């Protein structure tokens, strides 16, 4: 919902997706489950868990649906049925805070791609850093390098991992007596153009979050994203919407659970757990 601009804000159970250094910022156990109903029939399932000791794990499954099976001699596919395609990735990671401002982390992932009855697999390593700027309360800088690893083998073909460098900044502040945050991200994958993202979030009455973002990654649509979240005690429900022009729309719904924290889980919103120590009072 915030345009994917989360490199500097990933201080929760989703840190392995954006920046493993965020695992060092957790002060409680967290679990997240998400369903993504993507355009053209694709769908994604995601689960992640992390603990205050700095560890985390996640699992992603992406299905592209079925397509009619055809051959050169049978281009209509009569009687051949259909073929399916899906991807799977699982990862583990660890983050640690050094001093009051710096956090470092690393993650390992295993990837498997399947097209009909043929599969390819590989693995990659992510590293990242987060820095809470002491001279600017509420400002966090993030840097991550993702998908470092050998080429993925698919039958006789080999492909490079999509090496990705992410850099971002997040700034938390009070606006009209409500907690708010702004974030910006830049990322560069191997052999692709630089992708930019930006987003904003405002927390209303310490329970409802409204979000708006933009990403240049979405070339099929206007790039605008939006969403909302609602927190009740230690449970957070989130929804995000992203239009992809003539291809259709993507809808993401997630549920996150937090437990075992040292403080009142309702004292601050889910994504602002570290702000009190930075001088941004709930």
mmCIF file of N, CA and C in Angstrom, residues 39 216-223 243-248:
data_model
loop_
_atom_site.group_PDB
_atom_site.id
_atom_site.type_symbol
_atom_site.label_atom_id
_atom_site.label_comp_id
_atom_site.label_asym_id
_atom_site.label_seq_id
_atom_site.Cartn_x
_atom_site.Cartn_y
_atom_site.Cartn_z
ATOM 1 N N UNK A 39 -3.637 -10.105 -10.578
ATOM 2 C CA UNK A 39 -4.374 -10.049 -11.839
ATOM 3 C C UNK A 39 -4.132 -11.305 -12.675
ATOM 4 N N UNK A 216 7.154 3.094 -9.410
ATOM 5 C CA UNK A 216 7.411 3.095 -10.850
ATOM 6 C C UNK A 216 7.560 1.682 -11.393
ATOM 7 N N UNK A 217 7.527 0.682 -10.524
ATOM 8 C CA UNK A 217 7.631 -0.718 -10.967
ATOM 9 C C UNK A 217 6.413 -1.133 -11.791
ATOM 10 N N UNK A 218 5.256 -0.542 -11.474
ATOM 11 C CA UNK A 218 4.005 -0.908 -12.133
ATOM 12 C C UNK A 218 3.869 -0.146 -13.454
ATOM 13 N N UNK A 219 4.395 -0.712 -14.535
ATOM 14 C CA UNK A 219 4.317 -0.064 -15.835
ATOM 15 C C UNK A 219 2.972 -0.293 -16.514
ATOM 16 N N UNK A 220 2.199 -1.251 -16.016
ATOM 17 C CA UNK A 220 0.900 -1.539 -16.625
ATOM 18 C C UNK A 220 -0.181 -0.576 -16.153
ATOM 19 N N UNK A 221 0.004 0.049 -14.992
ATOM 20 C CA UNK A 221 -0.994 0.954 -14.444
ATOM 21 C C UNK A 221 -0.386 2.305 -14.141
ATOM 22 N N UNK A 222 -1.097 3.093 -13.347
ATOM 23 C CA UNK A 222 -0.643 4.448 -13.024
ATOM 24 C C UNK A 222 0.370 4.463 -11.883
ATOM 25 N N UNK A 223 0.562 3.329 -11.231
ATOM 26 C CA UNK A 223 1.556 3.241 -10.174
ATOM 27 C C UNK A 223 1.058 3.597 -8.796
ATOM 28 N N UNK A 243 -3.896 -1.086 -8.763
ATOM 29 C CA UNK A 243 -4.451 -1.283 -10.105
ATOM 30 C C UNK A 243 -3.351 -1.495 -11.143
ATOM 31 N N UNK A 244 -3.589 -2.404 -12.084
ATOM 32 C CA UNK A 244 -2.637 -2.703 -13.146
ATOM 33 C C UNK A 244 -3.253 -2.464 -14.527
ATOM 34 N N UNK A 245 -3.996 -1.398 -14.662
ATOM 35 C CA UNK A 245 -4.555 -1.023 -15.948
ATOM 36 C C UNK A 245 -5.444 -2.102 -16.523
ATOM 37 N N UNK A 246 -5.282 -2.382 -17.828
ATOM 38 C CA UNK A 246 -6.117 -3.357 -18.517
ATOM 39 C C UNK A 246 -5.871 -4.787 -18.047
ATOM 40 N N UNK A 247 -4.758 -5.023 -17.334
ATOM 41 C CA UNK A 247 -4.477 -6.370 -16.825
ATOM 42 C C UNK A 247 -5.393 -6.741 -15.661
ATOM 43 N N UNK A 248 -5.883 -5.736 -14.921
ATOM 44 C CA UNK A 248 -6.722 -5.993 -13.764
ATOM 45 C C UNK A 248 -6.153 -5.366 -12.501
#
